[in-house]
Coordinates of C-alpha atoms and ligand atoms in Angstrom, one line a residue:
M1 CA 30.6 67.8 -82.5
L2 CA 27.7 66.6 -80.3
K3 CA 28.6 65.5 -76.8
R4 CA 26.2 62.7 -75.8
T5 CA 27.5 61.5 -72.5
I6 CA 29.7 63.0 -69.8
D7 CA 32.6 60.9 -71.1
D8 CA 32.6 63.1 -74.2
L9 CA 33.6 66.0 -72.0
K10 CA 37.3 66.9 -72.5
I11 CA 37.9 67.0 -68.7
L12 CA 36.9 63.3 -68.7
D13 CA 39.2 62.6 -71.6
G14 CA 36.7 63.3 -74.4
Q15 CA 37.4 65.4 -77.4
K16 CA 37.9 69.2 -77.1
Q17 CA 35.1 71.3 -78.5
F18 CA 37.0 74.3 -79.8
E19 CA 40.6 74.1 -81.0
Q20 CA 40.7 77.9 -81.2
E21 CA 39.6 79.3 -77.9
K22 CA 36.4 81.3 -77.7
P23 CA 37.1 84.6 -75.9
V24 CA 35.0 86.6 -73.5
G25 CA 36.3 89.8 -75.0
Q26 CA 34.6 91.6 -77.9
I27 CA 37.8 91.6 -80.1
H28 CA 36.2 93.4 -83.1
I29 CA 38.7 93.3 -86.0
P30 CA 38.3 96.2 -88.4
D31 CA 37.9 95.6 -92.1
R32 CA 41.4 95.4 -93.6
S33 CA 40.9 97.6 -96.6
E34 CA 39.3 100.3 -94.4
F35 CA 42.1 99.9 -91.9
D36 CA 44.7 100.5 -94.7
V37 CA 43.0 103.7 -95.8
W38 CA 43.0 105.2 -92.3
M39 CA 46.6 104.1 -91.6
K40 CA 47.7 105.6 -95.0
S41 CA 46.1 108.9 -94.1
V42 CA 48.1 109.0 -90.8
M43 CA 51.4 108.2 -92.5
Q44 CA 50.8 110.8 -95.2
R45 CA 50.2 113.5 -92.6
R46 CA 53.2 112.2 -90.6
Y47 CA 51.2 113.3 -87.5
F48 CA 50.8 110.6 -84.9
T49 CA 49.7 112.1 -81.6
N50 CA 49.2 115.4 -79.7
H51 CA 45.6 116.1 -80.5
G52 CA 45.7 115.3 -84.2
P53 CA 42.8 115.5 -86.7
L54 CA 41.5 112.0 -86.0
V55 CA 41.4 112.5 -82.3
G56 CA 39.5 115.8 -83.0
K57 CA 37.1 113.9 -85.2
L58 CA 36.7 111.1 -82.7
E59 CA 35.9 113.5 -79.9
E60 CA 33.3 115.2 -82.0
V61 CA 31.7 111.8 -82.9
L62 CA 31.8 110.8 -79.2
R63 CA 30.1 114.0 -78.0
E64 CA 27.3 113.3 -80.5
R65 CA 27.0 109.5 -79.9
L66 CA 27.2 109.8 -76.1
D67 CA 25.0 112.9 -76.1
V68 CA 27.2 114.9 -73.9
E69 CA 28.7 118.4 -73.9
H70 CA 32.4 117.5 -73.4
A71 CA 34.4 114.4 -74.4
Y72 CA 38.2 114.0 -74.0
T73 CA 39.9 111.0 -75.3
V74 CA 42.6 109.4 -73.2
T75 CA 45.1 106.5 -73.3
N76 CA 42.8 104.0 -71.7
G77 CA 39.9 103.8 -69.2
T78 CA 42.2 103.6 -66.1
V79 CA 44.1 106.7 -67.1
G80 CA 40.7 108.3 -67.8
L81 CA 39.6 107.6 -64.2
M82 CA 42.8 109.1 -62.9
V83 CA 42.4 112.2 -65.0
A84 CA 38.8 112.6 -63.9
L85 CA 39.6 112.3 -60.2
V86 CA 42.5 114.7 -60.3
A87 CA 40.4 117.2 -62.3
L88 CA 37.6 117.0 -59.6
D89 CA 40.2 118.3 -57.0
I90 CA 38.8 116.3 -54.1
K91 CA 40.4 115.0 -51.0
G92 CA 39.7 112.3 -48.4
E93 CA 37.6 109.2 -48.8
V94 CA 35.6 107.9 -51.8
L95 CA 32.9 105.3 -51.5
V96 CA 33.4 102.6 -54.1
P97 CA 32.3 99.0 -54.7
S98 CA 34.7 96.2 -54.2
F99 CA 32.9 94.1 -56.8
T100 CA 34.5 95.8 -59.8
F101 CA 37.7 95.5 -62.0
P102 CA 40.7 96.5 -59.8
A103 CA 41.4 99.6 -62.1
T104 CA 38.4 101.4 -60.6
V105 CA 40.1 101.4 -57.2
E106 CA 43.7 101.7 -58.4
A107 CA 42.7 105.1 -60.0
L108 CA 41.7 106.4 -56.5
K109 CA 45.1 105.5 -55.1
W110 CA 46.8 107.3 -57.9
A111 CA 44.8 110.4 -57.2
K112 CA 45.8 110.2 -53.5
L113 CA 42.2 109.4 -52.4
T114 CA 41.2 106.7 -49.9
P115 CA 38.9 104.0 -51.2
R116 CA 36.2 103.0 -48.7
F117 CA 34.5 99.8 -49.9
V118 CA 30.7 99.5 -49.8
D119 CA 28.6 96.5 -50.5
V120 CA 26.6 96.0 -53.7
D121 CA 22.9 95.0 -54.2
P122 CA 22.9 91.3 -54.8
R123 CA 20.3 91.6 -57.5
T124 CA 21.9 94.4 -59.6
H125 CA 25.6 93.7 -58.7
M126 CA 26.0 97.4 -58.1
I127 CA 26.1 100.0 -55.3
S128 CA 23.0 102.1 -54.8
R129 CA 21.7 104.9 -52.6
K130 CA 20.6 102.3 -50.2
T131 CA 24.0 100.5 -49.9
V132 CA 26.0 103.8 -49.8
E133 CA 24.0 106.2 -47.6
E134 CA 24.9 104.8 -44.1
H135 CA 28.6 104.9 -44.9
I136 CA 28.9 108.6 -45.6
N137 CA 30.9 110.5 -42.9
V138 CA 32.9 113.7 -42.6
E139 CA 35.8 112.3 -44.6
T140 CA 33.6 111.3 -47.6
S141 CA 34.1 113.5 -50.6
A142 CA 32.7 111.5 -53.4
V143 CA 30.9 108.3 -54.6
L144 CA 32.4 106.3 -57.4
G145 CA 29.7 104.1 -59.0
V146 CA 30.3 101.5 -61.6
H147 CA 27.8 100.8 -64.4
V148 CA 28.6 97.0 -64.2
W149 CA 27.7 95.0 -67.3
G150 CA 26.5 98.3 -68.9
R151 CA 23.5 98.4 -66.5
A152 CA 22.9 101.9 -65.0
C153 CA 24.2 102.2 -61.4
D154 CA 21.2 103.8 -59.6
P155 CA 21.6 107.2 -61.4
E156 CA 18.5 108.7 -59.8
G157 CA 19.2 107.5 -56.2
L158 CA 23.0 108.3 -56.3
Q159 CA 22.5 111.7 -57.9
S160 CA 20.0 112.9 -55.4
L161 CA 22.0 111.5 -52.5
C162 CA 25.2 113.2 -53.6
K163 CA 23.4 116.5 -54.2
E164 CA 21.9 116.3 -50.7
K165 CA 25.2 115.6 -49.0
G166 CA 27.4 117.8 -51.2
L167 CA 29.4 114.9 -52.6
K168 CA 30.8 114.5 -56.1
L169 CA 29.6 111.6 -58.2
I170 CA 31.9 109.8 -60.6
Y171 CA 30.8 107.0 -62.8
D172 CA 33.1 104.3 -64.1
A173 CA 31.2 103.7 -67.4
C174 CA 33.9 101.4 -68.8
H175 CA 31.3 98.8 -69.7
G176 CA 28.8 101.4 -70.9
F177 CA 29.2 102.3 -74.5
A178 CA 25.7 102.5 -76.3
C179 CA 23.9 102.0 -73.0
D180 CA 21.3 104.3 -71.5
Y181 CA 18.8 104.7 -68.7
N182 CA 15.2 105.6 -69.5
S183 CA 16.4 106.8 -72.9
T184 CA 19.1 109.1 -71.4
S185 CA 22.7 108.3 -72.2
L186 CA 24.7 107.1 -69.2
A187 CA 27.2 109.9 -70.0
R188 CA 24.6 112.4 -68.7
F189 CA 24.6 111.1 -65.1
G190 CA 27.0 112.2 -62.3
D191 CA 29.7 114.9 -62.5
V192 CA 32.0 113.0 -64.7
S193 CA 32.0 109.5 -66.4
V194 CA 34.8 107.4 -68.0
Y195 CA 34.4 104.9 -70.8
S196 CA 36.9 102.3 -71.9
M197 CA 37.8 101.5 -75.5
H198 CA 40.0 98.5 -74.7
A199 CA 40.2 95.7 -77.3
T200 CA 37.8 93.6 -75.2
K201 CA 35.1 96.3 -75.2
V202 CA 32.4 97.0 -77.7
V203 CA 34.4 100.0 -79.1
N204 CA 37.9 98.7 -79.8
A205 CA 40.7 101.2 -80.0
A206 CA 43.2 98.5 -78.9
E207 CA 43.7 100.7 -75.8
G208 CA 41.6 103.8 -75.3
G209 CA 39.2 105.7 -73.1
V210 CA 37.1 108.9 -73.0
V211 CA 36.3 111.2 -70.1
V212 CA 32.9 112.9 -70.4
T213 CA 31.2 115.7 -68.5
R214 CA 28.4 118.3 -68.9
D215 CA 30.3 120.8 -66.7
D216 CA 32.3 123.5 -68.6
A217 CA 34.7 124.3 -65.8
L218 CA 35.4 120.7 -65.0
A219 CA 35.9 120.0 -68.7
A220 CA 38.7 122.6 -68.9
R221 CA 40.4 120.9 -65.9
I222 CA 40.1 117.5 -67.5
N223 CA 41.6 118.8 -70.7
T224 CA 44.5 120.3 -68.8
V225 CA 45.2 117.3 -66.5
R226 CA 45.4 114.8 -69.5
N227 CA 48.0 116.9 -71.3
F228 CA 51.5 117.9 -70.2
H229 CA 51.6 120.6 -72.9
R230 CA 51.2 124.2 -71.9
T231 CA 48.5 125.8 -74.0
P232 CA 46.5 129.0 -73.7
A233 CA 43.4 126.8 -72.8
D234 CA 45.2 125.5 -69.7
V235 CA 43.7 126.1 -66.2
E236 CA 45.2 125.6 -62.8
V237 CA 45.3 122.0 -61.7
E238 CA 47.3 120.1 -59.0
M239 CA 48.8 117.4 -61.3
R240 CA 49.2 116.8 -65.0
M241 CA 50.2 113.8 -67.0
N242 CA 50.5 112.5 -70.5
G243 CA 47.1 110.8 -71.0
K244 CA 46.7 111.6 -74.7
M245 CA 45.2 109.2 -77.2
S246 CA 47.2 108.7 -80.4
E247 CA 46.0 109.0 -84.0
L248 CA 46.3 105.2 -84.5
Q249 CA 44.0 104.5 -81.6
A250 CA 41.6 107.2 -82.8
A251 CA 41.4 105.6 -86.2
M252 CA 40.7 102.2 -84.6
A253 CA 37.9 103.8 -82.5
L254 CA 36.4 105.5 -85.4
M255 CA 36.3 102.3 -87.4
A256 CA 34.7 100.5 -84.4
L257 CA 32.1 103.2 -83.9
G258 CA 31.1 102.8 -87.5
K259 CA 30.2 99.2 -86.7
L260 CA 28.8 99.8 -83.2
E261 CA 25.1 99.1 -83.9
Q262 CA 26.0 96.0 -85.9
N263 CA 28.2 94.7 -83.1
V264 CA 25.6 95.4 -80.4
E265 CA 23.0 93.6 -82.5
R266 CA 25.3 90.6 -82.8
N267 CA 26.0 90.6 -79.1
K268 CA 22.2 90.7 -78.5
T269 CA 21.7 87.6 -80.7
L270 CA 24.4 85.7 -78.8
Y271 CA 23.1 86.9 -75.4
Y272 CA 19.5 85.8 -76.1
S273 CA 20.8 82.5 -77.5
Y274 CA 22.3 81.8 -74.1
I275 CA 19.3 83.1 -72.2
N276 CA 16.8 81.0 -74.1
G277 CA 19.1 77.9 -74.4
L278 CA 19.9 77.9 -70.7
A279 CA 16.5 79.0 -69.3
S280 CA 15.3 75.5 -68.3
L281 CA 18.6 74.5 -66.7
A282 CA 18.9 74.1 -62.9
Y283 CA 21.5 76.1 -61.0
L284 CA 21.9 78.9 -63.5
K285 CA 20.6 82.4 -63.3
P286 CA 21.3 85.3 -65.8
A287 CA 22.6 88.6 -64.3
Y288 CA 19.8 91.2 -63.9
L289 CA 19.0 93.2 -67.0
D290 CA 17.3 96.6 -66.5
K291 CA 14.3 96.8 -68.7
N292 CA 14.4 100.6 -68.4
G293 CA 17.7 100.8 -70.1
K294 CA 19.3 100.1 -73.5
N295 CA 22.3 97.7 -73.2
N296 CA 25.2 96.8 -75.4
F297 CA 25.0 93.1 -74.5
Q298 CA 28.8 92.8 -74.5
Y299 CA 28.7 90.7 -71.3
S300 CA 26.8 87.4 -71.1
V301 CA 26.9 87.0 -67.3
F302 CA 25.5 84.2 -65.2
E303 CA 25.3 83.2 -61.5
L304 CA 25.8 79.5 -60.5
S305 CA 23.7 78.8 -57.4
E306 CA 25.4 77.5 -54.2
D307 CA 23.4 74.3 -54.2
C308 CA 25.0 73.1 -57.4
P309 CA 27.2 70.0 -56.7
L310 CA 29.9 71.7 -58.9
S311 CA 31.5 74.9 -57.8
R312 CA 31.7 77.9 -60.1
D313 CA 35.4 77.3 -60.4
Q314 CA 34.9 73.7 -61.4
L315 CA 32.4 74.7 -64.0
V316 CA 34.8 77.3 -65.4
T317 CA 37.5 74.6 -65.5
I318 CA 35.3 72.2 -67.4
L319 CA 34.5 75.0 -70.0
R320 CA 38.1 76.0 -70.3
A321 CA 39.1 72.4 -71.1
E322 CA 36.7 72.7 -74.1
G323 CA 38.3 75.9 -75.4
V324 CA 35.5 78.0 -73.9
Y325 CA 37.3 80.9 -72.2
A326 CA 34.6 81.4 -69.5
R327 CA 35.8 84.0 -66.9
R328 CA 35.2 84.7 -63.3
Y329 CA 34.3 88.4 -63.0
F330 CA 35.1 90.0 -60.6
Y331 CA 37.2 87.6 -58.6
P332 CA 38.5 88.1 -56.1
C333 CA 36.8 91.2 -54.8
V334 CA 39.2 94.2 -54.7
H335 CA 39.1 94.4 -50.9
R336 CA 40.7 91.0 -50.9
L337 CA 43.7 92.2 -52.9
D338 CA 46.9 93.9 -51.9
P339 CA 47.3 96.8 -51.2
Y340 CA 43.7 97.2 -50.0
R341 CA 43.2 94.1 -47.9
D342 CA 44.8 95.3 -44.6
A343 CA 43.3 98.8 -44.7
H344 CA 39.9 97.3 -45.4
N345 CA 40.1 94.7 -42.7
A346 CA 40.9 97.5 -40.2
T347 CA 37.5 99.1 -41.0
S348 CA 35.9 95.7 -40.0
R349 CA 33.3 96.5 -42.7
V350 CA 31.7 93.4 -44.1
L351 CA 30.7 93.0 -47.8
P352 CA 28.7 89.8 -47.9
N353 CA 26.9 90.4 -51.2
S354 CA 30.2 91.3 -53.0
E355 CA 31.9 88.2 -51.5
A356 CA 29.0 85.9 -52.5
L357 CA 28.9 87.3 -56.1
A358 CA 32.6 86.9 -56.5
E359 CA 32.1 83.2 -55.8
K360 CA 29.2 82.5 -58.2
V361 CA 29.4 84.9 -61.2
F362 CA 31.0 84.0 -64.5
Q363 CA 30.9 85.3 -68.0
L364 CA 30.4 83.3 -71.2
P365 CA 32.1 84.0 -74.6
S366 CA 30.6 86.8 -76.7
G367 CA 31.7 89.3 -79.4
A368 CA 33.0 89.2 -82.9
Q369 CA 34.9 85.9 -82.5
V370 CA 31.9 83.9 -81.4
S371 CA 29.1 82.7 -83.7
L372 CA 25.5 81.6 -82.9
E373 CA 26.6 78.0 -83.6
D374 CA 29.3 78.4 -81.0
T375 CA 26.8 79.5 -78.4
K376 CA 24.7 76.5 -79.2
A377 CA 27.6 74.2 -78.7
I378 CA 28.5 76.0 -75.4
I379 CA 24.8 75.6 -74.2
E380 CA 25.0 71.8 -75.0
I381 CA 28.2 71.5 -72.9
L382 CA 26.5 73.4 -70.0
R383 CA 23.3 71.3 -70.3
L384 CA 25.3 68.0 -70.2
T385 CA 27.4 69.2 -67.3
L386 CA 24.7 70.7 -65.1
N387 CA 22.2 67.8 -65.8
N388 CA 24.9 65.5 -64.5
A389 CA 26.5 67.8 -62.0
G390 CA 26.6 65.4 -59.1
Q391 CA 28.2 62.5 -61.1
I392 CA 30.8 64.9 -62.7
A393 CA 31.6 66.5 -59.3
E394 CA 32.5 63.1 -58.0
R395 CA 34.7 62.2 -61.0
I396 CA 36.6 65.5 -61.1
K397 CA 37.0 66.0 -57.3
D398 CA 40.8 65.5 -57.5
I399 CA 41.3 67.7 -60.6
P400 CA 42.6 71.2 -59.6
V401 CA 40.4 74.1 -60.6
C402 CA 41.7 76.6 -63.1
E403 CA 43.9 79.4 -61.8
A404 CA 44.4 81.0 -65.2
G405 CA 44.0 84.8 -64.5
S406 CA 43.1 86.1 -61.2
Q407 CA 39.7 87.3 -62.4
Ligands
T4K1 N1 36.6 99.8 -64.9 C1 36.0 98.6 -65.2 C2 34.7 98.3 -64.6 C3 36.6 97.7 -66.1 O1 36.0 96.6 -66.4 C4 37.9 98.1 -66.7 C5 38.5 97.2 -67.6 C6 38.4 99.3 -66.4 C7 37.8 100.2 -65.5 C8 39.7 99.8 -67.0 O2 39.6 100.1 -68.4 P1 40.9 100.0 -69.3 O3 42.0 100.7 -68.6 O4 41.2 98.5 -69.5 O5 40.5 100.7 -70.6 C9 40.1 92.8 -69.5 C10 40.4 94.2 -70.1 O6 41.8 94.3 -70.2 C11 39.9 95.3 -69.3 O7 39.8 96.4 -70.2 C12 38.5 95.1 -68.8 N2 38.0 96.1 -67.9 C13 38.4 93.8 -68.0 C14 37.1 93.5 -67.5 O8 38.8 92.7 -68.9 P2 41.5 90.9 -68.6 O9 42.8 90.9 -67.9 O10 40.4 90.2 -68.1 O11 41.8 90.6 -70.2 P3 42.3 89.3 -70.8 O12 43.7 89.6 -71.4 O13 42.2 88.1 -70.0 O14 41.3 89.2 -72.1 C15 40.0 88.8 -71.9 C16 39.6 88.0 -73.1 O15 39.8 88.6 -74.4 C17 40.2 86.6 -73.3 O16 39.2 85.8 -73.8 C18 41.4 86.9 -74.3 C19 40.7 87.9 -75.2 N3 41.6 88.8 -75.9 C20 42.2 89.8 -75.1 C21 43.0 90.8 -75.7 C22 43.6 91.9 -74.9 C23 41.9 88.7 -77.2 O17 41.4 87.8 -77.9 N4 42.7 89.7 -77.8 C24 43.2 90.7 -77.1 O18 43.9 91.6 -77.7 O19 41.1 92.4 -68.7

């Protein structure tokens, strides 16, 4: 359906573009016959969890694919971060971005560490040596960087800084499957990294995560923390939990890894369709893409400039009305959320770049449920909307902006 005038927009009582919503998540659905074979093998063994053969196989594949010495699967990325932090056995404050998914910071609280928010670079959307250095003090024990959108979070700068200051470096690599920096897998940077295999990620285990490290002693601690079982391989740690991945999740992950290159290629096609289709439009800018790194293109992220007569939230509302599940990431910044708000305010530390990004960044649909044709229809909606932004802003000024989801 081609929308010719602004009256064709659903928000102005036109016809909705997509009856079935186009998601921002990857939502890769495994092939049914392959799925049945894997499930049958689990049923026949009657063995569902506690380090079964599929988890063993998955960890072997992950070590190879991520090019890292140790890989321990866990229930999900959040639990992975908790396990990694407890295994590091650190105390005090950890410098962390506020422009991230809340899970990054929640994990610190669970590990009894104090998050100290630092601002991000407005170009990369990430912390860097430059944004972190001045905030290091006697209480600081570590830096937790996030490879936002699968772009590398200043690996050289942060590694050298942490080495100089005797700090641990943890990477939240939940966006980072199949990504690298100067041909080196992201898994090889920092003391420990954590990937997510949530359904919305490029490797879909429904829920899942993996903690990776090159350090043998830390690996033994990670393996002990994630597992309440007492085994001969256990080492001394302060806390333990049940963070194990099940055989069903491992089967999902193995199927997804088998299709990883194909899915990345599909994402790349969708991403460049948006980039090329939206290039000539006013007000829109794609998020930075590091030319020195390989990316999985799972996120098609744009910034809407402040001079646009429509706000980012109005634009998202217009897209949602069309069945385009555009998403504000990461909104609000974590330091604006309970239980961090008051403690952060007490530090009187300002985070202008994070605040500004939270107001202008949004993500467009991608992944297995989105076709090239869909991206073209979405581009046309954006073209019509932004070319007539002033007129539309006037007509929708009394329509409430979407509140669906806090992010
Ligand atoms: N660190 C960072 C930087 C992260 O981004 C995340 C998670 C983590 C840590 C923690 O990792 P995990 O503990 O999750 O492994 C989603 C995901 O739940 C979350 O994994 C992800 N990051 C975050 C960025 O996005 P929501 O609340 O935005 O998801 P939701 O339910 O709104 O779904 C997003 C889209 O996917 C929608 O278009 C609906 C669609 N969808 C979703 C699910 C779950 C489906 O079509 N089917 C589905 O099964 O958090």
